[in-house]
mmCIF file of C-alpha atoms in Angstrom:
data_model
loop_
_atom_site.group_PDB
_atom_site.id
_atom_site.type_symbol
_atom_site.label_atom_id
_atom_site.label_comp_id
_atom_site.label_asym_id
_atom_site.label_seq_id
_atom_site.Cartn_x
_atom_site.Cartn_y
_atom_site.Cartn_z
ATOM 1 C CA UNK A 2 29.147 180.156 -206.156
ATOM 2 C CA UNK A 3 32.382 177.811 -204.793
ATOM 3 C CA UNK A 4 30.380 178.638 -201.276
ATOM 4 C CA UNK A 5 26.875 177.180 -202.396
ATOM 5 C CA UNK A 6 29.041 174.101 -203.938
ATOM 6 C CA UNK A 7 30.439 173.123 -200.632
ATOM 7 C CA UNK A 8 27.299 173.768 -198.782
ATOM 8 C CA UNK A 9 25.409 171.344 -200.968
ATOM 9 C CA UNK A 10 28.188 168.863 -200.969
ATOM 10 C CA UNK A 11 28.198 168.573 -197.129
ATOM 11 C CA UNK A 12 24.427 168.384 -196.867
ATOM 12 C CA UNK A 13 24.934 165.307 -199.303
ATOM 13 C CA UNK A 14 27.576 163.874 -197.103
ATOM 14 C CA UNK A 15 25.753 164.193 -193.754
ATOM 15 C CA UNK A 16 22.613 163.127 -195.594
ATOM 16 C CA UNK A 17 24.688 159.439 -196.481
ATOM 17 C CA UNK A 18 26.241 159.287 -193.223
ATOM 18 C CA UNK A 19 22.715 159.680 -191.707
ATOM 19 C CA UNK A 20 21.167 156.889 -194.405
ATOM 20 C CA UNK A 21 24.157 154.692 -193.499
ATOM 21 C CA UNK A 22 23.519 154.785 -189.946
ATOM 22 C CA UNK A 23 20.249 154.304 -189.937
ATOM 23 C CA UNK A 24 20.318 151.261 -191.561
ATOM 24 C CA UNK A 25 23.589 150.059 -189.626
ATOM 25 C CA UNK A 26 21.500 150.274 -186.570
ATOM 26 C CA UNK A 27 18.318 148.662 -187.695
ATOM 27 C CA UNK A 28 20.794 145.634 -188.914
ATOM 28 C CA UNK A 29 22.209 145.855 -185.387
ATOM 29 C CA UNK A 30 18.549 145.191 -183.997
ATOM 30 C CA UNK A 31 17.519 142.930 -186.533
ATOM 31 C CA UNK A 32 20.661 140.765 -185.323
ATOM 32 C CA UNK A 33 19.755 141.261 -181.714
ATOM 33 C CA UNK A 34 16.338 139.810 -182.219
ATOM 34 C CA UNK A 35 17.254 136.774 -184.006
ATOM 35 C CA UNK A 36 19.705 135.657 -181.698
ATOM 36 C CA UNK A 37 17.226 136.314 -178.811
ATOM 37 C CA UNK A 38 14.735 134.233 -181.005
ATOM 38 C CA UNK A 39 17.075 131.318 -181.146
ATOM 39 C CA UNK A 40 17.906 131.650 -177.597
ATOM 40 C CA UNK A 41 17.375 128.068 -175.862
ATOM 41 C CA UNK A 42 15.394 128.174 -172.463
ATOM 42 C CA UNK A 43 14.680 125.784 -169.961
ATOM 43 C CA UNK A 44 12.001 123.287 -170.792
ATOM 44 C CA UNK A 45 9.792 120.424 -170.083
ATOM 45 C CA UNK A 46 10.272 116.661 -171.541
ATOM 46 C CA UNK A 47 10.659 113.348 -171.810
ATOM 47 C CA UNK A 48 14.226 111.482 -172.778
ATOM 48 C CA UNK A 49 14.717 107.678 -173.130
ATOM 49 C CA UNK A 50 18.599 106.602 -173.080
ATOM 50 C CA UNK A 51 20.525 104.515 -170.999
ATOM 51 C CA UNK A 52 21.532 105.292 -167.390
ATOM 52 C CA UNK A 53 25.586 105.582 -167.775
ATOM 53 C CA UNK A 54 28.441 107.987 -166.178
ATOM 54 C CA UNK A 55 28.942 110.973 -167.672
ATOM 55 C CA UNK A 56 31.955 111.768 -169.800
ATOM 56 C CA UNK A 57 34.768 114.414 -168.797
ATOM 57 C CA UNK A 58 34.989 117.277 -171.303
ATOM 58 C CA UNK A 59 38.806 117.091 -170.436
ATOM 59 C CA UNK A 60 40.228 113.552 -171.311
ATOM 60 C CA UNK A 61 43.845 114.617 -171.211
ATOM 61 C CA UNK A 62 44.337 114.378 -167.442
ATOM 62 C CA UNK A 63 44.306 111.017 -165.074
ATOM 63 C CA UNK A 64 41.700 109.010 -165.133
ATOM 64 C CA UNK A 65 39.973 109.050 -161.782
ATOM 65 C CA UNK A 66 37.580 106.699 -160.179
ATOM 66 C CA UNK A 67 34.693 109.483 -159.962
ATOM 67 C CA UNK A 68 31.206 108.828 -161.647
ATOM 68 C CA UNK A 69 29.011 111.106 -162.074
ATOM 69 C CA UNK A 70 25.593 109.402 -163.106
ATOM 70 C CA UNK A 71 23.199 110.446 -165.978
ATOM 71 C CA UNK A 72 21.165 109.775 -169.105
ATOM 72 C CA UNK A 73 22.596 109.017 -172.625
ATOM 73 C CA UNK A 74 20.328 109.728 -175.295
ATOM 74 C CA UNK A 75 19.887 107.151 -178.323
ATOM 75 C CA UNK A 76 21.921 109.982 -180.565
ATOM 76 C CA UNK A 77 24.666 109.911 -177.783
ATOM 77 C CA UNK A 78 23.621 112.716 -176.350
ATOM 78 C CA UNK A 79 24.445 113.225 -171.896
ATOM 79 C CA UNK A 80 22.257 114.650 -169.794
ATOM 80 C CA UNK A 81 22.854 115.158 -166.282
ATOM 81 C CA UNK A 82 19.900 114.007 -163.344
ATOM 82 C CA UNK A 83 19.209 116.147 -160.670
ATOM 83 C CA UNK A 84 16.408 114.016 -158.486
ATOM 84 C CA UNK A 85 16.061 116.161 -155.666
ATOM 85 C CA UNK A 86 13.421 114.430 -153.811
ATOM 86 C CA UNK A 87 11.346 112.775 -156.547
ATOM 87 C CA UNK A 88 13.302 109.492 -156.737
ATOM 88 C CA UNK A 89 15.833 107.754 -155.264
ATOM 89 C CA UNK A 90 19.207 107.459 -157.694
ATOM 90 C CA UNK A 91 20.511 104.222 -155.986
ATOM 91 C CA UNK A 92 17.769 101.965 -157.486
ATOM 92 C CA UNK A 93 19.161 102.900 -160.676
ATOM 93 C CA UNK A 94 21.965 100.241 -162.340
ATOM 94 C CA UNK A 95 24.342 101.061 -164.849
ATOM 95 C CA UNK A 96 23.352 100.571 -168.331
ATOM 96 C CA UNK A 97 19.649 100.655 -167.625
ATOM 97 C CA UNK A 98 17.252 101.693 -169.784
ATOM 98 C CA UNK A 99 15.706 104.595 -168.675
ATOM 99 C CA UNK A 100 12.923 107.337 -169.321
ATOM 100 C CA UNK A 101 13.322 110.432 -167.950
ATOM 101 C CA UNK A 102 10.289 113.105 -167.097
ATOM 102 C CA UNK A 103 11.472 116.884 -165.890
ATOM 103 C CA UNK A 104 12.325 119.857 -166.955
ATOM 104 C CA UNK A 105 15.468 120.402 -168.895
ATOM 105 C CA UNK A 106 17.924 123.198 -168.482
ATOM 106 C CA UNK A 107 20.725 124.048 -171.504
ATOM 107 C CA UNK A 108 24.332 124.274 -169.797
ATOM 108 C CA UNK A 109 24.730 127.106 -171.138
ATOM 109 C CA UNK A 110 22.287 128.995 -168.605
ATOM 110 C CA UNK A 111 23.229 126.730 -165.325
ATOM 111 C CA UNK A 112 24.294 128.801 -162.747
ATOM 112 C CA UNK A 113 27.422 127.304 -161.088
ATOM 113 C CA UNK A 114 30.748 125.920 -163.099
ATOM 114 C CA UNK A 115 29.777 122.171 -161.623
ATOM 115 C CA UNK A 116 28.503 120.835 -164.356
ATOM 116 C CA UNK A 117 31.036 121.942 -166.808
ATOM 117 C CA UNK A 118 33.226 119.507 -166.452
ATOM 118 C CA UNK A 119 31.380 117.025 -167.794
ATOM 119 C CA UNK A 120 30.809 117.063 -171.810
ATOM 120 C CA UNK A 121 26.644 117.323 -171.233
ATOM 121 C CA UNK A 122 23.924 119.365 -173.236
ATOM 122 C CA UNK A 123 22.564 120.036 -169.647
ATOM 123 C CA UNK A 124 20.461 119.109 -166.870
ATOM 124 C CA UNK A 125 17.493 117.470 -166.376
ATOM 125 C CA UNK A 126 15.410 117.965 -162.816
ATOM 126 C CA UNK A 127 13.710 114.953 -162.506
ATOM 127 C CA UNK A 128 10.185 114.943 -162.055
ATOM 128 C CA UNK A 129 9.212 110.910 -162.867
ATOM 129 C CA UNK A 130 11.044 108.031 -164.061
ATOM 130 C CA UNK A 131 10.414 104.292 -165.466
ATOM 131 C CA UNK A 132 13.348 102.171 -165.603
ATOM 132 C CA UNK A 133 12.071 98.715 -165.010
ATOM 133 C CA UNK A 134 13.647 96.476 -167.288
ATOM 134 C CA UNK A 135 11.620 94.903 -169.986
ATOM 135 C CA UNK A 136 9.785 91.692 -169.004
ATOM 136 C CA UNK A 137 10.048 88.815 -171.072
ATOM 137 C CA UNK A 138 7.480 86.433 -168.585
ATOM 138 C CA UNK A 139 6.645 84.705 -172.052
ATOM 139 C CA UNK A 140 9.739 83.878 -173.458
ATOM 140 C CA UNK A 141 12.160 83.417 -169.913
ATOM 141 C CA UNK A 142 11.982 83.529 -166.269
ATOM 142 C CA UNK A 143 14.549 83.197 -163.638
ATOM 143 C CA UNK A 144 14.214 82.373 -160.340
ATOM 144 C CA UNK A 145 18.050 82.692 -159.300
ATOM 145 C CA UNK A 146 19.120 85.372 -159.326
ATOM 146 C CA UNK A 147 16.384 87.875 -158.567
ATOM 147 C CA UNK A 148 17.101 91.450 -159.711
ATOM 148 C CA UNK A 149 18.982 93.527 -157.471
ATOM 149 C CA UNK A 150 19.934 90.804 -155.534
ATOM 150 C CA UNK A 151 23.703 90.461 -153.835
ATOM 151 C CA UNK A 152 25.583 88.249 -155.478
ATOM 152 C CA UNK A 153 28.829 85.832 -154.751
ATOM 153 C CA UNK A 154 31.099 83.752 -157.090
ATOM 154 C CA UNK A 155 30.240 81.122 -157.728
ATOM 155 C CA UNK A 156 26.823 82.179 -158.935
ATOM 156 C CA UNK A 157 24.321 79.694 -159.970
ATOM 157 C CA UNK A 158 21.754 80.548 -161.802
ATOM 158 C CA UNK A 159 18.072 78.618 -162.524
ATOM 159 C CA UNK A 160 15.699 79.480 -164.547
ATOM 160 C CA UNK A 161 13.062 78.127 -167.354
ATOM 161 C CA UNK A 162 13.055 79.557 -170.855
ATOM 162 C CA UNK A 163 10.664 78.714 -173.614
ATOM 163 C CA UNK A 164 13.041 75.830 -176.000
ATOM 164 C CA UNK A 165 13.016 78.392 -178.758
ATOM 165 C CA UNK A 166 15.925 80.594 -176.799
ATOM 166 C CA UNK A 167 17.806 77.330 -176.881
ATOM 167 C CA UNK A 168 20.001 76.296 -179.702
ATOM 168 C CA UNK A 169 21.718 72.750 -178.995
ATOM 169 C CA UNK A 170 20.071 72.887 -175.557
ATOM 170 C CA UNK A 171 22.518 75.785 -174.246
ATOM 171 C CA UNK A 172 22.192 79.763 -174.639
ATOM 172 C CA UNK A 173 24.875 82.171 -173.826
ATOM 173 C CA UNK A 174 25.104 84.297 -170.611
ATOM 174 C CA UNK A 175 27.291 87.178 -169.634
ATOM 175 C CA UNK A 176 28.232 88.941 -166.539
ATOM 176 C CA UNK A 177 29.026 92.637 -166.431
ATOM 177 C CA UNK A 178 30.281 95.595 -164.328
ATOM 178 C CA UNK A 179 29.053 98.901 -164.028
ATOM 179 C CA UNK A 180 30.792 100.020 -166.998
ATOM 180 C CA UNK A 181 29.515 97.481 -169.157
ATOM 181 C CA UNK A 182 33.081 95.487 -169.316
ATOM 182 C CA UNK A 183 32.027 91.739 -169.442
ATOM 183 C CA UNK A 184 33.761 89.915 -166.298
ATOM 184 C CA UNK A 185 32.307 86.492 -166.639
ATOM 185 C CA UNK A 186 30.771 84.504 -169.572
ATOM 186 C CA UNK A 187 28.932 81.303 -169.616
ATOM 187 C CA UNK A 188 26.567 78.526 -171.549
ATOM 188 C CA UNK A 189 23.048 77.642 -169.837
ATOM 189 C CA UNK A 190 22.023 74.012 -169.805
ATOM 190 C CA UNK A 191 18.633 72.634 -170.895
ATOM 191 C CA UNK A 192 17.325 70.096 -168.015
ATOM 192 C CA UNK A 193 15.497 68.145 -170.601
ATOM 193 C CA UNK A 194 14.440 67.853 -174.055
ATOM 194 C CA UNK A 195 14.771 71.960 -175.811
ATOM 195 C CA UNK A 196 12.968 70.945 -179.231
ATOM 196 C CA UNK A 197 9.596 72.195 -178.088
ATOM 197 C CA UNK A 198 7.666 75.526 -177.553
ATOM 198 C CA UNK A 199 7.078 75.123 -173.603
ATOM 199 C CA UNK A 200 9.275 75.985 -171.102
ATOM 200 C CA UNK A 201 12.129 74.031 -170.622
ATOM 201 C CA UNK A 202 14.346 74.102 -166.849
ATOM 202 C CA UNK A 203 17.710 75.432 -167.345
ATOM 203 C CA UNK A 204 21.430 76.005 -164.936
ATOM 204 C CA UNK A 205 24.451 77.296 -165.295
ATOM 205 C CA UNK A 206 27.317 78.475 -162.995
ATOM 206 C CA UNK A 207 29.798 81.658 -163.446
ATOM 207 C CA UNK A 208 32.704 82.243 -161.328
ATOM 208 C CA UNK A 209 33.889 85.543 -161.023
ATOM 209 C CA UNK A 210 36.206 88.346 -158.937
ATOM 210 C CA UNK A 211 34.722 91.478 -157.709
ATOM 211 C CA UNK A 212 35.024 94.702 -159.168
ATOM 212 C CA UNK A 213 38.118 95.776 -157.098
ATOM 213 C CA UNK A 214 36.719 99.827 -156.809
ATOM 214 C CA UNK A 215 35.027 100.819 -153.267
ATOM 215 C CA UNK A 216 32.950 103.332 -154.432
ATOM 216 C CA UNK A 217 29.069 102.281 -154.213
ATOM 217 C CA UNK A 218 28.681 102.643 -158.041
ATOM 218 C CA UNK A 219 31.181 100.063 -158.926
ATOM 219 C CA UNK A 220 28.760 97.103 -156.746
ATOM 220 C CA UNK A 221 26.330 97.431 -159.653
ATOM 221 C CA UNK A 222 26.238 95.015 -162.557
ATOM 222 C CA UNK A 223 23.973 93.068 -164.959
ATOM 223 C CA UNK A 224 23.577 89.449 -165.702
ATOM 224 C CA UNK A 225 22.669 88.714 -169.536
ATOM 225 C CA UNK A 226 20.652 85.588 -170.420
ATOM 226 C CA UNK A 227 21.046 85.750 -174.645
ATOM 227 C CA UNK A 228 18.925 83.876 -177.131
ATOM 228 C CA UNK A 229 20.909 82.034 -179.137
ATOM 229 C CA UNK A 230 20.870 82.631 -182.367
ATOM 230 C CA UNK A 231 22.463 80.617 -184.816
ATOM 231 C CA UNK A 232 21.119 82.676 -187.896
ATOM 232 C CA UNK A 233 23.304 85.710 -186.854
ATOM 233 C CA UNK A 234 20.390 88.216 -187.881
ATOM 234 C CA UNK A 235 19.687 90.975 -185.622
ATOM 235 C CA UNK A 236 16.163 90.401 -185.518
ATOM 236 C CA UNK A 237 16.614 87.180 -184.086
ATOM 237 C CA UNK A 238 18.485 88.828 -181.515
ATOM 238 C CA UNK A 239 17.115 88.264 -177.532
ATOM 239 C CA UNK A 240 18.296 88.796 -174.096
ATOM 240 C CA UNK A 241 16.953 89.232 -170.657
ATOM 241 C CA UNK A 242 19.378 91.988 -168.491
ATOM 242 C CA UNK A 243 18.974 91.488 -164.405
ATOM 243 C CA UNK A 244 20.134 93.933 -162.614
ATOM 244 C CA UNK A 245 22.687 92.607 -159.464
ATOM 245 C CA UNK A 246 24.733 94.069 -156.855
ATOM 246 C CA UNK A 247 28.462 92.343 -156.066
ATOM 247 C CA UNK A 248 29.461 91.723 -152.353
#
């Protein structure tokens, strides 16, 4: 009788060890195919941002004078650019606004260490881009300086704008480096009467000093011709961005 007792508690043992397997390993591939179903693989897109150096993952070291050019997403998102031979990077300024066509590859599954360094969500191979900057024919033009063009200090700068991007016949304009850091500012003069919807002549002149870095990247810059706006609303807000290169 004890015999038959111990037989039938073992069967019941190996029986719940066998039950409690079974359903350890089915949890085991359950878990394996979710994470495989949320795997993220390489894909193609579009992404509009701006056209900025990429941040360093490390920020605790020296700061260096390397950048490393790619797209920031509206949510502050990086992306690096790999062009290969679709389009050529150097017509590209800082701070542009850019769209971006190609197929996008997670960090996580790049093959070399490269791109580590930098604090992106990956890498996009370019297959088409748009980057011209918006034209505002209708509202301003400017004849000096043209975009891309080489610029010296002292810059004049001509133009016609329509009177109501005047305020007290003047508007604002800026001057910036690559990095966005503002290195000359500026008020626009009307040429004649600004209280009128047609387009009224307009000069001004900024004096500046280089951007004191060799590397290629630091010759880019913008020149910003702001509406004025008295009001202080955003939606009254205006500008025209030119894209220029420093000697």
């Amino acid at each position: 009788m004890y015999k038959k007792v111990v037989i039938i508690f073992a069967f019941l043992g190996l029986a719940a060890s066998a039950v409690f397997a079974f359903f350890t390993f089915n949890q085991f591939i359950y878990n394996q195919k979710q994470a495989d179903s949320e795997h993220v693989l390489p894909y193609d897109g579009s992404l509009s941002g701006e056209y900025v150096c990429l941040p360093h993952r490390d920020t605790s070291g020296p700061i260096t004078m390397e950048c490393a050019f790619g797209l920031k997403t509206e949510n502050g998102e990086y992306y690096a650019l790999d062009f290969g031979a679709n389009a050529d990077p150097s017509i590209f300024q800082a701070g542009q606004a850019t769209n971006i066509t190609g197929r996008f590859t997670p960090i996580e599954l790049l093959s070399t260490d490269h791109w580590k360094i930098y604090d992106i969500e990956g890498i996009i191979s370019v297959d088409d881009t748009s980057h011209t900057p918006e034209a505002k024919n209708d509202l301003i033009t400017v004849q000096n300086p043209q975009p891309n063009q080489v610029i010296a200090s002292p810059l004049e700068i001509r133009g016609e704008a329509r009177g109501t991007w005047f305020f007290e016949a003047s508007f604002p304009i800026v001057l910036t480096d690559w990095d966005g850091k503002i290195i000359a500012e500026g008020i626009a003069q009307a040429q004649d009467e600004w209280m009128t919807e047609e387009f009224v002549a307009f000069r001004a002149t900024l004096t500046f000093e280089n951007p004191s870095w060799d590397a290629d990247f630091s010759k880019r810059g913008a020149l910003i011709l702001q509406k004025d706006n008295p009001s202080g609303l955003p939606e009254n807000d205006d500008a025209l961005e030119i894209p220029v290169r420093f000697e």
